[in-house]
GROMACS .gro file of C-alpha atoms in nm:
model
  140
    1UNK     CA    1   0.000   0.000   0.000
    2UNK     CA    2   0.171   0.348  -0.150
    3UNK     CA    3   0.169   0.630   0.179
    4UNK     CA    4  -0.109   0.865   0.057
    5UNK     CA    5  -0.476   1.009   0.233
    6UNK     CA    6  -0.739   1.109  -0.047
    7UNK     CA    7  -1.008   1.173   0.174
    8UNK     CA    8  -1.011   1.337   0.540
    9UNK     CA    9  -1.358   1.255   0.667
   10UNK     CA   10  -1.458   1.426   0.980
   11UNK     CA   11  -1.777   1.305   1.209
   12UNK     CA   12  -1.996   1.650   1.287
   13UNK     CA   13  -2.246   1.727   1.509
   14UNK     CA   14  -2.456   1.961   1.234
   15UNK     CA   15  -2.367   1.917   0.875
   16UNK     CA   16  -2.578   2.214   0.840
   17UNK     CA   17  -2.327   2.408   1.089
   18UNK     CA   18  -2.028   2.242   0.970
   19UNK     CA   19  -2.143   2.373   0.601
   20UNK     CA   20  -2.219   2.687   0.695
   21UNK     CA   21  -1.888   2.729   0.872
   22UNK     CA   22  -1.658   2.615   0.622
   23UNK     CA   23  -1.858   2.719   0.337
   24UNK     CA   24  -2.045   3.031   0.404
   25UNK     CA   25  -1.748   3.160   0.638
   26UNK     CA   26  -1.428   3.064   0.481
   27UNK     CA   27  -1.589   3.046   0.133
   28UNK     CA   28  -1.445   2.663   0.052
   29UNK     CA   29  -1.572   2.544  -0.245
   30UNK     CA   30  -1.834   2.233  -0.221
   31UNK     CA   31  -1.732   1.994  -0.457
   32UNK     CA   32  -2.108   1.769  -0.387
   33UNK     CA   33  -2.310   1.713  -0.131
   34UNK     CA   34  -2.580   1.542   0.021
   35UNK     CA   35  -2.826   1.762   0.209
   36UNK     CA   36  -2.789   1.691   0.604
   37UNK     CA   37  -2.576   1.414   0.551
   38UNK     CA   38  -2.236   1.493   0.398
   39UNK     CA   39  -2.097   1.780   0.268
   40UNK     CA   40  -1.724   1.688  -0.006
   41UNK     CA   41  -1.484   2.009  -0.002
   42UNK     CA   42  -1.213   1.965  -0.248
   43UNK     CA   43  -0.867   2.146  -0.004
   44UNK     CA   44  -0.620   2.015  -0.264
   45UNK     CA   45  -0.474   1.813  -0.546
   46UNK     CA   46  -0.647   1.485  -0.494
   47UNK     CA   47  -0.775   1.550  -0.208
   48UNK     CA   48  -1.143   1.609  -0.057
   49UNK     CA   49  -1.260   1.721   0.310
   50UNK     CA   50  -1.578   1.538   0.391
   51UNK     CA   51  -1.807   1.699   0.657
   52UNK     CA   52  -1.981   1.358   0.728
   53UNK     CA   53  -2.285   1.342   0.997
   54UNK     CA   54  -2.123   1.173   1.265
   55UNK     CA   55  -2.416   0.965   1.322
   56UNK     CA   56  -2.361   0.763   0.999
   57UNK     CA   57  -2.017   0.773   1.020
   58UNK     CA   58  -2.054   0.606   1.358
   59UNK     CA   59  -2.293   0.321   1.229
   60UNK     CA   60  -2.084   0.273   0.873
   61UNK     CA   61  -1.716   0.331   1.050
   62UNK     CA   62  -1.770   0.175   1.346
   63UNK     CA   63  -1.665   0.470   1.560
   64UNK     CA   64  -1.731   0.589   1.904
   65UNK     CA   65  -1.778   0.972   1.944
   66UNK     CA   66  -1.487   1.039   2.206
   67UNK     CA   67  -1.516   1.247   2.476
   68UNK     CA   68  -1.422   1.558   2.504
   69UNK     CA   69  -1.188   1.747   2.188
   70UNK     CA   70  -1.101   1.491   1.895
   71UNK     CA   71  -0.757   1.436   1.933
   72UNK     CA   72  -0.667   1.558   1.536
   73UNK     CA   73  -0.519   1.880   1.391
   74UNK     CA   74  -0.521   1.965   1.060
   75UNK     CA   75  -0.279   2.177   0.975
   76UNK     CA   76  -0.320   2.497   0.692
   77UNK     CA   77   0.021   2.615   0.536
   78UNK     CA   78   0.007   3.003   0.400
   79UNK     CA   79   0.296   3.182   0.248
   80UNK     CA   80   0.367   3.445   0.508
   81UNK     CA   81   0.328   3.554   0.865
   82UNK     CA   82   0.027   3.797   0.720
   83UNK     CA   83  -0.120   3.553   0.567
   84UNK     CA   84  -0.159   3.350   0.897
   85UNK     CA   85  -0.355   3.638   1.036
   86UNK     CA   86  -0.570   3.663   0.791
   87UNK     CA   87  -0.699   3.360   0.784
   88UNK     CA   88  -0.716   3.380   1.167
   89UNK     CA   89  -0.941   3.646   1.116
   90UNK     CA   90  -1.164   3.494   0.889
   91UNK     CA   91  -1.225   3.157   1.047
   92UNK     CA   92  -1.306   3.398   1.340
   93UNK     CA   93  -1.541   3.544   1.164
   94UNK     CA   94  -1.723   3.263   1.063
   95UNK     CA   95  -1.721   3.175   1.423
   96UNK     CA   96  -1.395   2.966   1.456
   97UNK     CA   97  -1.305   2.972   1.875
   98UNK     CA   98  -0.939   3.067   1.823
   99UNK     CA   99  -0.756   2.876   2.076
  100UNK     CA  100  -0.414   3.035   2.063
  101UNK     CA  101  -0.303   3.344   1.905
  102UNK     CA  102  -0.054   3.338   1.567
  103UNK     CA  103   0.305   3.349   1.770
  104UNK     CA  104   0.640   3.312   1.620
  105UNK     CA  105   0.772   2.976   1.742
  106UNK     CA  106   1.127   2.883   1.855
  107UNK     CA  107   1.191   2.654   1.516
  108UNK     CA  108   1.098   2.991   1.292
  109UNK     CA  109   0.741   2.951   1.164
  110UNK     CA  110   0.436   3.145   1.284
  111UNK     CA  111   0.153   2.966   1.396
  112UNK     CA  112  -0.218   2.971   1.569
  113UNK     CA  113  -0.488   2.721   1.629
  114UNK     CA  114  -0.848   2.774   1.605
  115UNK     CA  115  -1.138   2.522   1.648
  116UNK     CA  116  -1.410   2.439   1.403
  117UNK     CA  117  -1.823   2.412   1.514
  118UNK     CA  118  -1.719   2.025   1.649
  119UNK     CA  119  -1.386   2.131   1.820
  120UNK     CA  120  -1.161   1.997   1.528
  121UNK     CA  121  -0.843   2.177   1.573
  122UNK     CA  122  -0.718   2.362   1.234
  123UNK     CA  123  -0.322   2.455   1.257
  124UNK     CA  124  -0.238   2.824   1.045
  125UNK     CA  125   0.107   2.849   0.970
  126UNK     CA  126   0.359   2.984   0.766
  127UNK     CA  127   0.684   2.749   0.780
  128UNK     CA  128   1.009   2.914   0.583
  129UNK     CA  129   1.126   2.589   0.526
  130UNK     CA  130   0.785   2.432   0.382
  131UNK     CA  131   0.827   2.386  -0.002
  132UNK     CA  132   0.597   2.141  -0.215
  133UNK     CA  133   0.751   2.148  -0.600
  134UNK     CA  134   0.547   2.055  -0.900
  135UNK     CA  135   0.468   1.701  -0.815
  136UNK     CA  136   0.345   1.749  -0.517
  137UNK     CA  137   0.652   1.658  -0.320
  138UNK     CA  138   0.699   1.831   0.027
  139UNK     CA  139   1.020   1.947   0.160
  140UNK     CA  140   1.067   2.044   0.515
   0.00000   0.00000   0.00000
């Protein structure tokens, strides 16, 4: 099995809240949906975002809702410090909790956390080391 994720699904409270947060706030894009069941966000090459009801994700994963925050970040890489801010400021305006403030950290990026409608915790950052070159290949 090649080392690759096409599909992030996360279990949500309110697909209608979930929607409305990532797609009326930070304007993403829905690639299809299902009304009240599952929204599909394509974030990248090859990759989709699924806002799944975490009702039927429970029943078809065989998943327990755990208690308390999921235990996941999801990390968004941006370009520059500025950038970082700004999307700070619009996940807060769709009604992101930000958790911690943008700070510059010791290894020299510039991060901040904020928290989606069902406590899924979305890394900004700007790394100066970050790179991905034309076939997708990171470099850190």
């Amino acid at each position: 099995m090649e080392p690759r994720v096409d599909f992030i699904s996360l279990g949500v409270r309110s697909v209608e809240e979930s929607r409305a947060f990532y797609v009326d706030g930070l304007g993403w894009p829905v690639h299809r949906e299902v009304a009240g069941e599952v929204v599909f966000i394509q974030v990248n090459h090859g990759l989709v975002l699924s806002l799944w009801d975490a009702r039927q994700m429970q029943a078809e994963a065989v998943t327990g809702r755990p208690d308390g925050i999921p235990c996941i970040t999801l990390s968004h890489n941006l370009g520059s410090p500025e950038e970082v801010d700004s999307a700070m400021e619009q996940a807060a305006a769709a009604g992101a909790a930000i958790i911690a403030e943008p700070v510059t950290k010791a290894w020299g990026g510039y991060t901040g956390y904020f928290a989606d409608p069902d406590g899924f915790r979305w890394e900004v950052a700007y790394n100066p080391t970050w790179t991905v070159d034309d076939a997708g290949t990171v470099t850190v």
